[in-house]
């Protein structure tokens, strides 16, 4: 989109090339062909409206249906229905113009997710109304950033009145998931690195993490 905005030639031809059209042609009608060019600035009202639109649009997380190849060789790869997660939600795409920029700065600069993000997540869950509604919540622990997600979930838990139970623990460190080349490598990377502490309540749970990689 940024290249489109600064493109000097025909904008239709630009799109045709982007979509692999074998015979892209200048259109003679677009803003550049007519010599007007695209606007170089937009009103701040429009910027705010666009940001609010992005901030209000949560992103569904489809549950993983299949185990990665070769992880449990003597087991079917299709995950049985009773073990499937429900569809989840993400607040934003990493670095996007909604909450994504704040998430990135919070994680890598402040090492703290602000109360604005707690409010946004609480609002998301209120509007989403997951079925069944979570009775407790827990978080994916991290050895690299032990307080980052934990502090976020503790505040979110208080905010929503849903108890937080830290039942998951890291028993050994994993490499970062983003360094893995495919989902089989990601699955092997985390296999046996998580342990369970205490009793797991037999009730719907909301599992919270800061970034979705392998799912
Ligand atoms: Zn054109």
Short mmCIF file of C-alpha atoms and ligand atoms in Angstrom, two decimals:
data_model
loop_
_atom_site.label_atom_id
_atom_site.label_comp_id
_atom_site.label_asym_id
_atom_site.label_seq_id
_atom_site.Cartn_x
_atom_site.Cartn_y
_atom_site.Cartn_z
CA UNK A 1 0.00 0.00 0.00
CA UNK A 2 2.87 2.34 0.78
CA UNK A 3 4.43 1.65 -2.64
CA UNK A 4 1.03 2.27 -4.22
CA UNK A 5 0.74 5.64 -2.50
CA UNK A 6 4.15 6.80 -3.80
CA UNK A 7 3.91 5.16 -7.25
CA UNK A 8 4.32 7.72 -10.03
CA UNK A 9 3.05 5.66 -12.99
CA UNK A 10 -0.42 4.31 -13.76
CA UNK A 11 -2.07 3.01 -10.59
CA UNK A 12 -4.23 0.48 -12.44
CA UNK A 13 -1.13 -0.92 -14.13
CA UNK A 14 0.52 -1.12 -10.67
CA UNK A 15 -2.41 -3.25 -9.43
CA UNK A 16 -2.39 -5.40 -12.58
CA UNK A 17 1.32 -6.12 -12.04
CA UNK A 18 0.71 -6.89 -8.35
CA UNK A 19 -1.96 -9.42 -9.45
CA UNK A 20 0.30 -11.01 -12.09
CA UNK A 21 -1.68 -9.76 -15.10
CA UNK A 22 0.26 -10.96 -18.19
CA UNK A 23 -0.64 -7.80 -20.17
CA UNK A 24 -0.67 -4.79 -17.85
CA UNK A 25 -1.71 -1.56 -19.64
CA UNK A 26 -1.87 2.09 -18.52
CA UNK A 27 -5.56 2.89 -17.96
CA UNK A 28 -5.66 6.58 -18.92
CA UNK A 29 -8.25 7.26 -16.20
CA UNK A 30 -6.60 6.93 -12.76
CA UNK A 31 -5.35 9.90 -10.71
CA UNK A 32 -1.80 9.53 -12.05
CA UNK A 33 -2.83 9.03 -15.70
CA UNK A 34 -4.92 12.23 -15.44
CA UNK A 35 -1.94 14.02 -13.87
CA UNK A 36 -3.68 14.75 -10.57
CA UNK A 37 -1.73 12.33 -8.35
CA UNK A 38 -2.94 10.89 -5.06
CA UNK A 39 -3.43 13.20 -2.06
CA UNK A 40 -0.22 13.45 -0.04
CA UNK A 41 -1.98 14.04 3.27
CA UNK A 42 -5.28 13.17 4.93
CA UNK A 43 -7.24 15.02 7.59
CA UNK A 44 -6.48 14.11 11.20
CA UNK A 45 -10.19 13.27 11.65
CA UNK A 46 -9.82 10.57 9.00
CA UNK A 47 -6.65 9.23 10.63
CA UNK A 48 -8.42 9.01 14.01
CA UNK A 49 -11.46 7.35 12.41
CA UNK A 50 -9.22 4.78 10.70
CA UNK A 51 -7.30 4.05 13.93
CA UNK A 52 -10.54 3.62 15.88
CA UNK A 53 -11.85 1.30 13.20
CA UNK A 54 -8.70 -0.85 13.45
CA UNK A 55 -8.79 -0.77 17.26
CA UNK A 56 -12.39 -1.97 17.32
CA UNK A 57 -11.83 -4.86 14.93
CA UNK A 58 -10.62 -7.99 16.72
CA UNK A 59 -9.19 -10.90 14.76
CA UNK A 60 -10.51 -14.46 15.11
CA UNK A 61 -7.94 -17.16 15.90
CA UNK A 62 -9.06 -20.38 14.25
CA UNK A 63 -8.28 -23.47 16.33
CA UNK A 64 -5.55 -25.73 14.99
CA UNK A 65 -7.22 -28.78 13.37
CA UNK A 66 -4.16 -30.95 12.67
CA UNK A 67 -1.05 -31.85 14.63
CA UNK A 68 2.18 -30.99 12.80
CA UNK A 69 3.65 -33.88 10.81
CA UNK A 70 5.93 -36.31 12.62
CA UNK A 71 5.32 -35.10 16.18
CA UNK A 72 3.38 -38.14 17.42
CA UNK A 73 4.09 -40.71 14.68
CA UNK A 74 1.78 -43.39 16.12
CA UNK A 75 -1.18 -41.01 16.46
CA UNK A 76 -3.63 -39.62 13.88
CA UNK A 77 -2.74 -36.05 12.90
CA UNK A 78 -6.38 -34.85 12.98
CA UNK A 79 -7.09 -33.48 16.46
CA UNK A 80 -10.16 -35.18 17.99
CA UNK A 81 -13.16 -32.80 18.39
CA UNK A 82 -13.13 -33.04 22.20
CA UNK A 83 -9.53 -31.73 22.25
CA UNK A 84 -10.05 -28.81 19.84
CA UNK A 85 -9.78 -25.29 21.21
CA UNK A 86 -12.65 -22.89 20.70
CA UNK A 87 -12.04 -20.02 18.27
CA UNK A 88 -9.99 -17.34 20.02
CA UNK A 89 -9.47 -13.64 19.50
CA UNK A 90 -6.49 -11.40 18.91
CA UNK A 91 -6.49 -7.69 19.64
CA UNK A 92 -4.47 -6.77 16.55
CA UNK A 93 -1.93 -7.83 14.00
CA UNK A 94 1.66 -7.32 15.12
CA UNK A 95 2.69 -3.73 14.41
CA UNK A 96 -0.63 -2.77 12.76
CA UNK A 97 -2.11 0.73 12.87
CA UNK A 98 -4.67 -0.20 15.55
CA UNK A 99 -3.22 -1.57 18.80
CA UNK A 100 -0.31 -3.26 17.02
CA UNK A 101 2.13 -0.37 17.34
CA UNK A 102 1.51 -0.07 21.10
CA UNK A 103 1.81 -3.85 21.54
CA UNK A 104 5.18 -3.88 19.77
CA UNK A 105 6.55 -0.94 21.78
CA UNK A 106 5.18 -2.38 25.06
CA UNK A 107 6.79 -5.76 24.46
CA UNK A 108 10.18 -4.69 23.17
CA UNK A 109 10.73 -1.24 24.71
CA UNK A 110 8.79 -0.96 27.99
CA UNK A 111 8.58 -4.72 28.78
CA UNK A 112 5.12 -3.86 30.18
CA UNK A 113 1.66 -3.95 28.59
CA UNK A 114 -0.07 -0.70 29.52
CA UNK A 115 -3.48 -0.42 31.17
CA UNK A 116 -4.82 0.85 27.82
CA UNK A 117 -4.15 -2.63 26.42
CA UNK A 118 -5.77 -4.28 29.46
CA UNK A 119 -8.85 -2.08 28.88
CA UNK A 120 -8.86 -2.92 25.18
CA UNK A 121 -8.63 -6.66 25.89
CA UNK A 122 -11.40 -6.46 28.51
CA UNK A 123 -13.59 -4.57 26.02
CA UNK A 124 -12.82 -7.16 23.33
CA UNK A 125 -13.90 -10.02 25.60
CA UNK A 126 -17.03 -8.11 26.66
CA UNK A 127 -18.09 -7.62 23.04
CA UNK A 128 -17.00 -11.09 21.95
CA UNK A 129 -18.95 -12.95 24.71
CA UNK A 130 -17.18 -16.31 24.16
CA UNK A 131 -19.34 -19.42 24.50
CA UNK A 132 -18.83 -21.13 26.89
CA UNK A 133 -17.72 -18.11 28.91
CA UNK A 134 -14.37 -18.68 30.70
CA UNK A 135 -14.61 -19.48 34.41
CA UNK A 136 -10.87 -19.06 34.96
CA UNK A 137 -7.92 -17.81 33.01
CA UNK A 138 -4.27 -18.71 32.68
CA UNK A 139 -1.22 -17.55 30.74
CA UNK A 140 1.63 -19.03 28.75
CA UNK A 141 4.70 -18.55 30.94
CA UNK A 142 7.97 -17.24 29.59
CA UNK A 143 11.48 -17.54 30.99
CA UNK A 144 12.69 -14.71 28.77
CA UNK A 145 9.98 -12.24 29.88
CA UNK A 146 8.66 -13.70 33.16
CA UNK A 147 6.48 -10.73 34.18
CA UNK A 148 5.28 -9.36 30.83
CA UNK A 149 2.25 -11.57 30.10
CA UNK A 150 1.78 -12.48 33.75
CA UNK A 151 1.28 -8.87 34.84
CA UNK A 152 -1.10 -8.29 31.92
CA UNK A 153 -3.24 -11.32 32.77
CA UNK A 154 -3.33 -10.46 36.48
CA UNK A 155 -4.73 -7.01 35.67
CA UNK A 156 -7.13 -8.41 33.06
CA UNK A 157 -8.32 -11.01 35.57
CA UNK A 158 -9.09 -8.33 38.18
CA UNK A 159 -10.78 -6.21 35.55
CA UNK A 160 -13.06 -9.04 34.33
CA UNK A 161 -13.58 -10.72 37.72
CA UNK A 162 -12.34 -14.03 36.28
CA UNK A 163 -9.79 -15.74 38.57
CA UNK A 164 -6.24 -16.18 37.28
CA UNK A 165 -4.61 -19.55 38.00
CA UNK A 166 -0.93 -19.81 37.02
CA UNK A 167 -1.06 -23.56 36.40
CA UNK A 168 1.43 -23.60 33.51
CA UNK A 169 5.17 -23.44 34.17
CA UNK A 170 8.23 -23.55 31.97
CA UNK A 171 10.30 -26.56 32.91
CA UNK A 172 12.98 -25.79 30.34
CA UNK A 173 13.67 -22.97 27.95
CA UNK A 174 12.60 -23.11 24.32
CA UNK A 175 14.10 -21.18 21.45
CA UNK A 176 11.90 -18.39 20.11
CA UNK A 177 9.08 -19.81 17.95
CA UNK A 178 9.71 -17.19 15.28
CA UNK A 179 13.17 -18.71 14.74
CA UNK A 180 11.60 -22.03 13.73
CA UNK A 181 11.08 -22.68 10.03
CA UNK A 182 7.85 -24.68 10.08
CA UNK A 183 5.14 -25.92 12.43
CA UNK A 184 6.79 -29.31 13.00
CA UNK A 185 9.92 -27.57 14.21
CA UNK A 186 7.79 -25.22 16.33
CA UNK A 187 5.94 -28.13 17.92
CA UNK A 188 9.19 -29.99 18.70
CA UNK A 189 10.58 -26.75 20.11
CA UNK A 190 7.87 -26.43 22.79
CA UNK A 191 7.16 -30.11 23.39
CA UNK A 192 8.12 -31.01 26.96
CA UNK A 193 9.00 -27.42 27.89
CA UNK A 194 5.67 -26.73 29.63
CA UNK A 195 4.65 -28.32 32.90
CA UNK A 196 1.51 -28.23 35.04
CA UNK A 197 1.50 -26.96 38.59
CA UNK A 198 -1.35 -28.01 40.88
CA UNK A 199 -4.88 -28.97 39.87
CA UNK A 200 -6.43 -27.85 36.63
CA UNK A 201 -10.04 -26.71 37.23
CA UNK A 202 -12.43 -28.75 35.08
CA UNK A 203 -14.13 -25.68 33.59
CA UNK A 204 -13.79 -23.43 30.51
CA UNK A 205 -10.53 -21.49 30.52
CA UNK A 206 -9.25 -18.45 28.67
CA UNK A 207 -5.62 -18.99 27.67
CA UNK A 208 -3.73 -15.73 27.22
CA UNK A 209 -0.46 -15.10 25.42
CA UNK A 210 1.16 -12.01 23.93
CA UNK A 211 1.88 -13.22 20.41
CA UNK A 212 0.44 -16.04 18.32
CA UNK A 213 3.11 -17.88 16.35
CA UNK A 214 2.48 -21.59 15.82
CA UNK A 215 -0.90 -21.74 17.55
ZN1 LIG B 1 -3.83 4.85 -14.97
#
